[in-house]
Amino acid sequence: MEQSLEQSAAWLKDARHVVVLTGAGISAESGIPTFRDAMEGYWSKYDPEELATPEAFERNPELVSRWYDERRQKVLGCEPNAGHRALAELESYLTARGAEFVILTQNVDGLHVRAGSQNVVEVHGSLLRWRSTRSGMESTELPMPLPSHPYPAPDGGLWRPGVVWFGENLPEEAVERAHAAILQCDVFISVGTSGLVYPAAGWPAAAKRSGAATIEINRDVTPLSPMFDLVIRGSAGQLLPALVRKVEQP
Ligand code: OAD
């Protein structure tokens, strides 16, 4: 593992364009449950499809609004962990040396931004930014908890969470930024994602086709593990700070 960290650090030191793809695994050590793990207690009787689709919100806006408002409160009660902070530090170190650095995250918890990362593309949206069903106006300032479920927006619509639901397209701008970054990147690191959900699951292979060195950091084996140039097994909260220390060594 030591050797893999050394090799990854060497690639990063030479890189001009770095892309880091993150998933639920990077937030696990902050105590954020993955979507399915979050379906506990009162919520265990529901399927994700009953809560995370546009049809669910049309059918039962009270239930869906309440569920996402609870998740928003939970997430704001959690803190970024050492893995998030290490990526923020890596960005600041590499960009100060003229490299470009972007995080593509599938997480909707906002923890990369709270850890200080600047260039973050939230490809599945954010639990912290809600938008009106009528005009698409957005807000990150809604009262917590919401005073009613659903909560009316000033334009006559209803506030819905700004996350991508099953059956919805990813935000176009986010996908364009992701594709542009992948085309250019020379190092691509995948952290804490199972590699099961597209389009993000296709990005490591796309980065490889672009000529990037590819690295996977994950606690477990994933279906994509065999295609990476380097696989480093372990927790993101331990491995990322160790990697950044090596990059910063003269
Ligand atoms: P998953 O829950 O599918 O995968 C999390 C991955 O992180 C797994 O491979 C774990 O082994 C790994 N892992 C867990 N703890 C870790 C740790 N401390 N350090 C390193 N790795 C760890 O989550 P995602 O891949 O993010 O989509 O799932 C992708 C998408 O599927 C989500 O964004 C969501 C879901 O359906 C939408 O809601 C649209």
Short mmCIF file of C-alpha atoms and ligand atoms in Angstrom, two decimals:
data_model
loop_
_atom_site.label_atom_id
_atom_site.label_comp_id
_atom_site.label_asym_id
_atom_site.label_seq_id
_atom_site.Cartn_x
_atom_site.Cartn_y
_atom_site.Cartn_z
CA MET A 1 0.00 0.00 0.00
CA GLU A 2 2.91 2.29 0.83
CA GLN A 3 4.23 1.80 -2.69
CA SER A 4 0.84 2.57 -4.26
CA LEU A 5 0.62 5.77 -2.25
CA GLU A 6 4.14 6.73 -3.39
CA GLN A 7 3.26 6.07 -7.02
CA SER A 8 -0.03 8.03 -6.74
CA ALA A 9 1.80 10.95 -5.14
CA ALA A 10 4.38 10.92 -7.95
CA TRP A 11 1.61 11.06 -10.58
CA LEU A 12 -0.12 13.89 -8.73
CA LYS A 13 3.08 15.93 -8.45
CA ASP A 14 3.48 15.82 -12.25
CA ALA A 15 -0.19 16.29 -13.10
CA ARG A 16 -1.63 19.35 -14.87
CA HIS A 17 -5.29 18.26 -14.65
CA VAL A 18 -6.61 16.18 -11.75
CA VAL A 19 -10.13 14.79 -11.42
CA VAL A 20 -11.41 13.18 -8.21
CA LEU A 21 -14.73 11.32 -8.36
CA THR A 22 -16.33 10.75 -4.96
CA GLY A 23 -19.27 8.72 -3.68
CA ALA A 24 -21.02 7.85 -0.44
CA GLY A 25 -17.88 6.13 0.94
CA ILE A 26 -16.08 9.43 1.51
CA SER A 27 -18.90 10.67 3.74
CA ALA A 28 -19.33 7.42 5.68
CA GLU A 29 -16.79 8.55 8.30
CA SER A 30 -18.80 11.74 8.82
CA GLY A 31 -21.72 9.57 9.88
CA ILE A 32 -23.78 10.20 6.75
CA PRO A 33 -25.76 7.10 5.92
CA THR A 34 -25.99 6.07 2.26
CA PHE A 35 -29.44 6.44 0.73
CA ARG A 36 -30.50 2.91 1.59
CA ASP A 37 -28.93 2.97 5.06
CA ALA A 38 -30.90 6.16 5.72
CA MET A 39 -34.16 4.30 5.24
CA GLU A 40 -34.30 3.26 8.87
CA GLY A 41 -36.85 3.54 11.68
CA TYR A 42 -40.05 5.24 10.58
CA TRP A 43 -38.82 5.34 6.98
CA SER A 44 -37.95 1.63 6.69
CA LYS A 45 -41.43 0.85 5.38
CA TYR A 46 -40.83 2.87 2.19
CA ASP A 47 -38.98 1.99 -1.01
CA PRO A 48 -36.59 4.57 -2.52
CA GLU A 49 -38.97 4.75 -5.48
CA GLU A 50 -41.70 5.96 -3.11
CA LEU A 51 -39.53 8.87 -2.01
CA ALA A 52 -36.98 9.66 -4.69
CA THR A 53 -38.96 10.10 -7.91
CA PRO A 54 -40.86 13.03 -9.42
CA GLU A 55 -43.99 10.85 -9.38
CA ALA A 56 -43.59 10.30 -5.64
CA PHE A 57 -43.50 14.06 -5.07
CA GLU A 58 -46.60 14.57 -7.21
CA ARG A 59 -48.41 11.76 -5.41
CA ASN A 60 -47.38 12.63 -1.87
CA PRO A 61 -45.50 15.95 -1.60
CA GLU A 62 -45.99 16.02 2.18
CA LEU A 63 -44.14 12.71 2.68
CA VAL A 64 -41.32 13.45 0.24
CA SER A 65 -40.76 16.98 1.57
CA ARG A 66 -40.64 15.69 5.15
CA TRP A 67 -38.13 12.93 4.26
CA TYR A 68 -35.73 15.26 2.48
CA ASP A 69 -36.04 17.95 5.13
CA GLU A 70 -35.04 15.37 7.76
CA ARG A 71 -32.04 14.34 5.65
CA ARG A 72 -31.06 17.99 5.19
CA GLN A 73 -31.09 18.48 8.97
CA LYS A 74 -29.05 15.29 9.56
CA VAL A 75 -26.43 16.33 7.02
CA LEU A 76 -26.08 19.81 8.49
CA GLY A 77 -25.54 18.15 11.89
CA CYS A 78 -22.51 16.25 10.49
CA GLU A 79 -19.01 17.59 9.83
CA PRO A 80 -16.59 17.03 6.95
CA ASN A 81 -14.02 14.36 7.86
CA ALA A 82 -10.28 14.00 7.30
CA GLY A 83 -10.88 12.67 3.75
CA HIS A 84 -12.87 15.75 2.68
CA ARG A 85 -10.30 18.04 4.31
CA ALA A 86 -7.39 16.25 2.62
CA LEU A 87 -8.97 16.80 -0.82
CA ALA A 88 -9.47 20.51 -0.06
CA GLU A 89 -5.81 20.73 0.94
CA LEU A 90 -4.69 18.83 -2.16
CA GLU A 91 -6.65 21.24 -4.36
CA SER A 92 -5.08 24.25 -2.75
CA TYR A 93 -1.56 22.72 -2.96
CA LEU A 94 -1.83 21.67 -6.62
CA THR A 95 -3.64 24.77 -7.91
CA ALA A 96 -0.99 26.98 -6.24
CA ARG A 97 1.46 25.12 -8.51
CA GLY A 98 -0.58 25.79 -11.65
CA ALA A 99 -2.57 22.55 -11.94
CA GLU A 100 -6.32 22.29 -12.40
CA PHE A 101 -8.24 20.27 -9.86
CA VAL A 102 -11.90 19.30 -9.82
CA ILE A 103 -14.05 17.10 -7.60
CA LEU A 104 -16.98 15.37 -9.29
CA THR A 105 -19.19 14.18 -6.47
CA GLN A 106 -22.26 11.98 -6.51
CA ASN A 107 -22.96 13.01 -2.93
CA VAL A 108 -25.72 15.48 -2.14
CA ASP A 109 -24.46 16.33 1.37
CA GLY A 110 -22.45 19.47 0.57
CA LEU A 111 -19.50 18.28 2.70
CA HIS A 112 -16.78 18.93 0.08
CA VAL A 113 -17.78 22.58 -0.08
CA ARG A 114 -17.97 22.82 3.71
CA ALA A 115 -14.46 21.31 3.91
CA GLY A 116 -13.18 24.17 1.76
CA SER A 117 -12.98 22.59 -1.70
CA GLN A 118 -13.47 25.26 -4.35
CA ASN A 119 -14.03 23.45 -7.61
CA VAL A 120 -16.80 20.94 -6.88
CA VAL A 121 -19.35 19.62 -9.36
CA GLU A 122 -22.35 18.12 -7.58
CA VAL A 123 -23.55 15.80 -10.30
CA HIS A 124 -26.54 14.50 -8.32
CA GLY A 125 -27.47 17.95 -7.00
CA SER A 126 -27.60 19.03 -3.36
CA LEU A 127 -29.83 18.43 -0.36
CA LEU A 128 -29.06 21.96 0.80
CA ARG A 129 -30.33 23.75 -2.31
CA TRP A 130 -34.08 23.51 -2.93
CA ARG A 131 -35.94 24.75 -5.97
CA SER A 132 -39.44 25.77 -6.86
CA THR A 133 -41.55 23.44 -8.95
CA ARG A 134 -42.92 26.46 -10.82
CA SER A 135 -40.08 28.75 -11.96
CA GLY A 136 -37.05 26.69 -10.95
CA MET A 137 -35.92 29.47 -8.57
CA GLU A 138 -33.45 28.13 -6.01
CA SER A 139 -32.73 28.72 -2.33
CA THR A 140 -30.19 27.51 0.21
CA GLU A 141 -31.77 29.65 2.93
CA LEU A 142 -35.03 27.85 3.69
CA PRO A 143 -36.03 27.67 7.37
CA MET A 144 -34.99 24.50 9.18
CA PRO A 145 -37.11 22.56 9.78
CA LEU A 146 -39.49 23.67 7.03
CA PRO A 147 -42.62 25.23 8.56
CA SER A 148 -44.92 22.99 6.48
CA HIS A 149 -44.74 19.99 4.16
CA PRO A 150 -44.76 20.73 1.32
CA TYR A 151 -43.55 24.31 1.77
CA PRO A 152 -44.94 26.88 -0.72
CA ALA A 153 -42.45 28.91 -2.75
CA PRO A 154 -43.04 32.65 -3.31
CA ASP A 155 -43.72 32.11 -7.02
CA GLY A 156 -46.75 29.91 -6.28
CA GLY A 157 -44.87 26.61 -6.72
CA LEU A 158 -43.67 24.19 -4.05
CA TRP A 159 -40.11 23.83 -2.74
CA ARG A 160 -38.57 20.49 -3.71
CA PRO A 161 -35.04 19.30 -2.87
CA GLY A 162 -32.45 20.05 -5.55
CA VAL A 163 -31.35 16.45 -5.82
CA VAL A 164 -31.53 14.28 -8.91
CA TRP A 165 -34.37 11.79 -8.51
CA PHE A 166 -34.60 8.39 -10.20
CA GLY A 167 -35.87 8.96 -13.72
CA GLU A 168 -34.54 12.55 -13.90
CA ASN A 169 -31.67 13.81 -16.01
CA LEU A 170 -28.47 14.99 -14.39
CA PRO A 171 -28.03 18.78 -14.48
CA GLU A 172 -26.72 19.55 -17.97
CA GLU A 173 -24.11 22.04 -16.82
CA ALA A 174 -22.70 19.54 -14.29
CA VAL A 175 -22.40 16.82 -16.92
CA GLU A 176 -20.70 19.20 -19.37
CA ARG A 177 -18.19 20.30 -16.74
CA ALA A 178 -17.54 16.66 -15.81
CA HIS A 179 -16.97 15.59 -19.42
CA ALA A 180 -14.68 18.52 -20.15
CA ALA A 181 -12.58 17.75 -17.06
CA ILE A 182 -12.35 14.04 -17.89
CA LEU A 183 -11.21 14.71 -21.45
CA GLN A 184 -8.29 16.77 -20.17
CA CYS A 185 -7.28 14.90 -17.04
CA ASP A 186 -3.97 13.17 -16.56
CA VAL A 187 -4.75 11.75 -13.11
CA PHE A 188 -8.19 10.39 -12.16
CA ILE A 189 -8.93 9.21 -8.61
CA SER A 190 -12.14 7.43 -7.65
CA VAL A 191 -12.91 7.53 -3.91
CA GLY A 192 -15.64 5.61 -2.05
CA THR A 193 -17.97 4.90 -4.93
CA SER A 194 -19.32 1.49 -5.85
CA GLY A 195 -19.19 2.24 -9.58
CA LEU A 196 -22.71 0.96 -10.12
CA VAL A 197 -24.61 4.12 -11.04
CA TYR A 198 -24.20 5.70 -14.49
CA PRO A 199 -23.05 8.01 -15.91
CA ALA A 200 -20.41 8.38 -13.16
CA ALA A 201 -19.65 4.65 -13.36
CA GLY A 202 -18.41 5.22 -16.92
CA TRP A 203 -16.07 8.07 -16.04
CA PRO A 204 -13.02 6.07 -14.85
CA ALA A 205 -12.94 4.24 -18.23
CA ALA A 206 -13.41 7.54 -20.08
CA ALA A 207 -10.50 9.05 -18.14
CA LYS A 208 -8.36 6.06 -19.02
CA ARG A 209 -9.22 6.50 -22.71
CA SER A 210 -8.10 10.13 -22.34
CA GLY A 211 -4.71 8.83 -21.23
CA ALA A 212 -5.06 9.48 -17.49
CA ALA A 213 -3.43 7.40 -14.78
CA THR A 214 -6.37 5.96 -12.80
CA ILE A 215 -6.47 5.22 -9.07
CA GLU A 216 -9.23 3.69 -6.94
CA ILE A 217 -9.41 4.32 -3.20
CA ASN A 218 -12.10 2.18 -1.61
CA ARG A 219 -12.67 0.07 1.48
CA ASP A 220 -13.92 -2.81 -0.70
CA VAL A 221 -13.51 -4.34 -4.14
CA THR A 222 -15.88 -2.80 -6.71
CA PRO A 223 -16.97 -4.00 -10.15
CA LEU A 224 -14.64 -1.36 -11.62
CA SER A 225 -11.55 -2.29 -9.54
CA PRO A 226 -9.91 -4.40 -12.30
CA MET A 227 -9.74 -1.47 -14.71
CA PHE A 228 -7.78 0.93 -12.50
CA ASP A 229 -4.02 1.29 -12.84
CA LEU A 230 -3.73 1.32 -9.05
CA VAL A 231 -6.15 0.16 -6.38
CA ILE A 232 -5.63 1.26 -2.77
CA ARG A 233 -7.79 -0.56 -0.24
CA GLY A 234 -8.77 1.18 2.98
CA SER A 235 -10.72 4.04 4.45
CA ALA A 236 -10.79 7.38 2.66
CA GLY A 237 -10.39 9.19 6.00
CA GLN A 238 -6.98 7.54 6.52
CA LEU A 239 -5.67 7.10 2.99
CA LEU A 240 -6.36 10.59 1.61
CA PRO A 241 -4.46 12.46 4.36
CA ALA A 242 -1.55 9.99 3.93
CA LEU A 243 -1.55 10.58 0.17
CA VAL A 244 -1.60 14.36 0.54
CA ARG A 245 1.31 14.23 3.02
CA LYS A 246 3.33 12.36 0.38
CA VAL A 247 2.42 14.86 -2.35
CA GLU A 248 3.56 17.71 -0.11
CA GLN A 249 6.90 16.08 0.73
CA PRO A 250 9.71 17.87 -1.12
P1 OAD B 1 -22.51 3.32 -2.70
O1 OAD B 1 -23.19 3.24 -1.36
O2 OAD B 1 -23.08 2.52 -3.83
O3 OAD B 1 -20.97 2.90 -2.59
C1 OAD B 1 -20.15 3.39 -1.55
C2 OAD B 1 -18.78 2.78 -1.74
O4 OAD B 1 -17.91 3.33 -0.75
C3 OAD B 1 -18.73 1.27 -1.59
O5 OAD B 1 -17.93 0.74 -2.62
C4 OAD B 1 -18.06 1.06 -0.22
O6 OAD B 1 -17.27 -0.11 -0.21
C5 OAD B 1 -17.18 2.28 -0.13
N1 OAD B 1 -16.86 2.76 1.23
C6 OAD B 1 -17.66 2.74 2.33
N2 OAD B 1 -17.05 3.33 3.38
C7 OAD B 1 -15.84 3.75 2.93
C8 OAD B 1 -14.74 4.44 3.53
N3 OAD B 1 -14.78 4.83 4.81
N4 OAD B 1 -13.66 4.70 2.76
C9 OAD B 1 -13.61 4.31 1.47
N5 OAD B 1 -14.61 3.65 0.85
C10 OAD B 1 -15.72 3.38 1.56
O7 OAD B 1 -22.45 4.88 -3.05
P2 OAD B 1 -22.21 5.63 -4.41
O8 OAD B 1 -21.22 4.89 -5.25
O9 OAD B 1 -21.96 7.03 -4.06
O10 OAD B 1 -27.62 8.24 -6.61
O11 OAD B 1 -23.63 5.53 -5.09
C11 OAD B 1 -23.84 6.24 -6.28
C12 OAD B 1 -25.26 6.73 -6.35
O12 OAD B 1 -26.18 5.66 -6.14
C13 OAD B 1 -25.66 7.73 -5.29
O13 OAD B 1 -25.22 9.02 -5.58
C14 OAD B 1 -27.17 7.66 -5.36
C15 OAD B 1 -27.33 6.15 -5.38
O14 OAD B 1 -28.46 5.68 -5.98
C16 OAD B 1 -28.71 9.03 -6.62
O15 OAD B 1 -29.35 9.27 -5.62
C17 OAD B 1 -29.06 9.58 -7.97
#
